[in-house]
Coordinates of C-alpha atoms in Angstrom, one line a residue:
M29 CA 7.5 35.1 24.5
P30 CA 5.5 38.2 25.3
I31 CA 1.9 38.0 24.1
R32 CA 2.5 40.8 21.6
E33 CA 5.3 38.9 20.0
N34 CA 3.2 35.7 19.8
L35 CA 0.4 37.7 18.2
A36 CA 2.8 39.3 15.7
A37 CA 4.5 36.0 14.7
N38 CA 1.1 34.2 14.3
L39 CA -0.4 37.0 12.3
R40 CA 2.6 37.1 9.9
R41 CA 2.2 33.4 9.3
L42 CA -1.5 33.7 8.7
V43 CA -1.1 36.7 6.3
Q44 CA 1.3 34.7 4.2
R45 CA -1.6 32.5 3.0
H46 CA -3.1 35.6 1.3
A47 CA -2.2 37.9 -1.6
S48 CA -0.9 40.8 0.6
V49 CA -1.3 42.6 3.9
S50 CA -3.3 45.3 2.0
A51 CA -5.7 42.6 0.8
V52 CA -6.2 41.2 4.3
C53 CA -6.8 44.7 5.7
R54 CA -9.4 45.4 2.9
E55 CA -11.2 42.1 3.7
L56 CA -11.2 42.8 7.4
G57 CA -12.0 46.5 7.1
I58 CA -9.1 47.3 9.4
N59 CA -6.8 50.3 9.0
R60 CA -3.5 49.3 7.4
T61 CA -1.4 51.3 9.8
Q62 CA -3.2 49.8 12.8
F63 CA -2.8 46.3 11.4
E64 CA 0.9 46.9 10.9
R65 CA 1.2 47.7 14.6
Y66 CA -0.2 44.2 15.3
L67 CA 2.3 42.7 12.9
Q68 CA 5.2 44.5 14.5
G69 CA 4.2 43.5 18.0
Q70 CA 3.5 47.1 19.0
A71 CA -0.2 46.7 19.9
I72 CA -2.9 44.1 20.8
P73 CA -6.4 44.3 19.2
N74 CA -9.4 44.8 21.4
K75 CA -11.9 42.0 21.9
A76 CA -14.1 43.0 18.9
T77 CA -11.2 43.3 16.5
A78 CA -9.6 40.0 17.8
R79 CA -12.9 38.2 17.1
L80 CA -13.0 39.7 13.6
I81 CA -9.5 38.6 12.9
C82 CA -10.1 35.1 14.2
S83 CA -13.3 34.7 12.2
F84 CA -11.4 35.8 9.0
F85 CA -8.6 33.3 9.5
K86 CA -10.9 30.6 10.8
I87 CA -9.1 30.1 14.1
D88 CA -10.1 30.6 17.8
E89 CA -8.7 33.4 20.0
N90 CA -6.4 31.1 21.9
E91 CA -4.6 30.2 18.7
L92 CA -4.1 33.9 17.9
Y93 CA -2.0 34.4 21.1
R94 CA -0.4 31.0 21.6
E95 CA 3.3 30.2 21.2
P96 CA 4.3 30.3 17.5
A97 CA 5.7 26.8 17.6
A98 CA 2.4 25.4 18.8
M99 CA 0.5 27.5 16.1
A100 CA 2.8 26.1 13.4
A101 CA 2.2 22.5 14.6
S102 CA -1.5 23.2 14.4
D103 CA -1.1 24.6 10.9
S104 CA 0.8 21.5 9.9
H105 CA -2.0 19.2 11.1
A106 CA -4.7 21.2 9.4
S107 CA -2.6 21.2 6.2
L108 CA -2.3 17.4 6.4
R109 CA -6.0 17.0 6.8
Q110 CA -6.6 19.2 3.8
R111 CA -4.1 17.3 1.7
L112 CA -5.7 13.9 2.7
Y113 CA -9.2 15.3 1.7
E114 CA -8.0 16.7 -1.6
T115 CA -6.2 13.4 -2.4
M116 CA -9.4 11.5 -1.8
V117 CA -11.7 13.6 -3.9
H118 CA -9.4 14.8 -6.7
P119 CA -10.1 13.5 -10.3
P120 CA -10.6 11.2 -12.0
S121 CA -14.3 11.5 -11.2
P122 CA -16.0 8.1 -10.8
A123 CA -18.0 6.9 -13.9
I124 CA -21.3 6.7 -12.1
A125 CA -24.4 8.7 -12.7
G126 CA -26.4 10.4 -9.9
G127 CA -29.6 8.7 -8.8
T128 CA -31.0 5.9 -6.7
Y129 CA -29.2 2.5 -6.6
F130 CA -30.5 -0.7 -5.1
T131 CA -27.5 -2.2 -3.2
Y132 CA -27.5 -5.9 -2.4
F133 CA -25.2 -7.4 0.2
S134 CA -24.7 -11.2 0.7
V135 CA -25.6 -12.4 4.2
P136 CA -22.7 -14.5 5.7
G137 CA -23.8 -18.1 6.2
R138 CA -27.2 -17.5 4.6
P139 CA -26.8 -17.9 0.8
A140 CA -30.5 -17.7 0.1
L141 CA -30.7 -14.2 1.6
L142 CA -29.6 -10.7 0.6
M143 CA -29.6 -7.4 2.5
R144 CA -31.0 -4.8 0.2
S145 CA -29.9 -1.2 0.9
I146 CA -30.7 1.9 -0.9
T147 CA -27.9 4.2 -2.1
F148 CA -28.6 7.8 -3.2
V149 CA -25.7 9.1 -5.4
Q150 CA -25.3 12.9 -6.0
R151 CA -22.9 14.5 -8.4
E152 CA -21.7 18.1 -8.0
T153 CA -19.3 18.6 -11.0
E154 CA -16.2 16.5 -10.0
L155 CA -17.4 15.8 -6.4
V156 CA -19.6 12.7 -6.0
T157 CA -21.2 11.9 -2.6
F158 CA -23.7 9.3 -1.4
R159 CA -26.1 8.4 1.3
R160 CA -26.9 4.7 1.9
V161 CA -29.8 3.5 4.0
T162 CA -30.1 0.0 5.6
R163 CA -33.0 -1.1 7.7
W164 CA -33.1 -4.0 10.1
G165 CA -36.6 -4.7 11.3
P166 CA -37.9 -7.3 13.8
G167 CA -38.8 -9.6 10.8
D168 CA -35.2 -9.6 9.6
D169 CA -33.7 -11.5 12.5
Q170 CA -32.6 -14.3 10.2
G171 CA -29.4 -12.4 9.3
G172 CA -28.0 -9.2 8.0
A173 CA -26.7 -6.0 9.4
R174 CA -26.2 -5.7 13.1
A175 CA -27.8 -2.3 13.3
P176 CA -29.7 0.1 11.0
G177 CA -27.4 2.1 8.7
N178 CA -27.5 5.6 7.5
H179 CA -24.1 6.0 5.8
Y180 CA -22.8 9.2 4.3
G181 CA -19.6 9.5 2.3
V182 CA -17.7 10.2 -0.9
V183 CA -17.4 8.2 -4.1
I184 CA -14.0 8.0 -5.7
S185 CA -12.4 6.2 -8.6
R186 CA -9.0 4.5 -8.6
L187 CA -7.5 1.9 -11.0
N188 CA -10.9 1.1 -12.6
W189 CA -12.6 0.5 -9.3
I190 CA -15.3 2.7 -7.8
Y191 CA -15.1 3.1 -4.0
F192 CA -17.9 4.2 -1.7
S193 CA -16.3 5.3 1.5
G194 CA -18.5 6.5 4.3
I195 CA -19.4 6.7 8.0
N196 CA -22.7 5.5 9.7
S197 CA -24.4 8.5 11.2
R198 CA -26.2 6.2 13.6
P199 CA -24.8 5.8 17.2
T200 CA -22.6 2.9 16.1
G201 CA -20.7 5.3 13.9
E202 CA -18.8 2.6 12.1
P203 CA -17.0 3.3 8.8
S204 CA -17.8 1.3 5.7
I205 CA -16.2 0.8 2.3
I206 CA -17.6 -0.7 -0.9
A207 CA -15.4 -1.4 -3.9
V208 CA -17.2 -2.2 -7.2
Q209 CA -16.6 -2.4 -10.9
W210 CA -19.0 -2.4 -13.9
A211 CA -19.8 -6.0 -14.7
P212 CA -18.6 -7.2 -18.1
I213 CA -22.1 -7.8 -19.4
S214 CA -24.6 -5.8 -21.5
E215 CA -26.6 -4.7 -18.5
P216 CA -25.4 -1.8 -16.4
V217 CA -24.7 -3.4 -13.0
L218 CA -21.9 -2.9 -10.5
V219 CA -20.3 -5.9 -8.7
G220 CA -17.6 -6.1 -6.0
R221 CA -16.9 -6.5 -2.3
A222 CA -17.7 -4.6 0.8
I223 CA -16.8 -4.4 4.5
V224 CA -20.0 -4.3 6.7
L225 CA -20.7 -4.6 10.3
T226 CA -22.5 -7.9 11.4
G227 CA -23.3 -9.4 14.7
S228 CA -19.8 -11.0 14.9
G229 CA -18.0 -7.8 13.8
P230 CA -16.7 -6.4 10.5
T231 CA -17.0 -8.9 7.6
F232 CA -16.3 -9.0 3.9
V233 CA -19.3 -9.7 1.7
S234 CA -20.3 -9.6 -1.9
V235 CA -22.2 -6.6 -3.2
I236 CA -24.3 -5.9 -6.3
M237 CA -25.5 -2.4 -7.2
R238 CA -28.1 -1.6 -9.8
R239 CA -29.6 1.8 -10.6
D240 CA -33.3 2.3 -10.3
V241 CA -34.8 3.6 -13.6
T242 CA -38.4 3.7 -12.4
R243 CA -37.9 6.9 -10.4
I244 CA -39.6 5.6 -7.3
S245 CA -40.1 8.1 -4.4
L246 CA -37.7 8.4 -1.5
K247 CA -40.2 6.9 0.9
Q248 CA -40.8 3.9 -1.4
A249 CA -37.1 3.3 -1.8
I250 CA -36.4 3.4 2.0
R251 CA -39.3 1.0 2.6
M252 CA -37.5 -1.5 0.3
A253 CA -34.3 -1.5 2.3
H254 CA -34.5 -4.8 4.2
I255 CA -33.6 -8.5 4.1
V256 CA -34.9 -10.3 0.9
R257 CA -34.8 -13.8 -0.4
L258 CA -33.2 -14.7 -3.7
D259 CA -36.4 -16.3 -4.9
D260 CA -38.5 -13.3 -3.9
P261 CA -40.2 -12.2 -7.1
D262 CA -39.5 -8.6 -6.1
V263 CA -35.8 -9.2 -6.5
D264 CA -34.3 -8.3 -9.9
H265 CA -33.7 -11.6 -11.8
L266 CA -30.2 -10.4 -12.9
V267 CA -29.3 -9.5 -9.3
A268 CA -30.5 -13.0 -8.1
S269 CA -28.4 -14.7 -10.8
L270 CA -25.3 -12.7 -10.0
A271 CA -25.8 -13.4 -6.3
R272 CA -26.0 -17.1 -6.9
E273 CA -22.8 -17.0 -9.0
A274 CA -21.0 -15.0 -6.3

């Protein structure tokens, strides 16, 4: 197809996502008569106008002039990504407050040890996100994570489970998922399972999460993210008891 026809077909598809041609022209600051010439395949915008149009519709210039079939396929993929994202974060919002949570993972083959991570949960109306920090220092070579972790992700709720789904921003870039529920006890503590990366690869482990109510600083919290022993007096007694039962 001639480049003008490609432009016209792609512009008409893009405009359909908005209220009207007039609304698009007002937002762009482009004369309606001139824009109609683009829509009818009678003219091609200059470089500055093309950049303005691409910025408004959030596409690159190649997409503006490519074959309409290819543009439609690109739209379909973008739509699928958007639907997947919206499905993941749509309500019900997880029943968890924002704040700092100590997150304890069992260490495979070492029942006397726990890997203690720090999870920072942030609520923005219905959207809940998190950052989880795991440190693995020279003194922690008795077990635990294969590499330091700095996971970012979203928290969602499905069928009475709370899921922490994230990606490690470290070079390893591995995904992770934690599935927890509120324990049926008087104390507010989350228990469940997680998939973590160990020296032998991804592994299922037990996980316990408990919110910090002492309001320690970020620096203090991150310092506490390392391997600990169950009999360490620094470890919460309830966490140690639950870990032994698990």
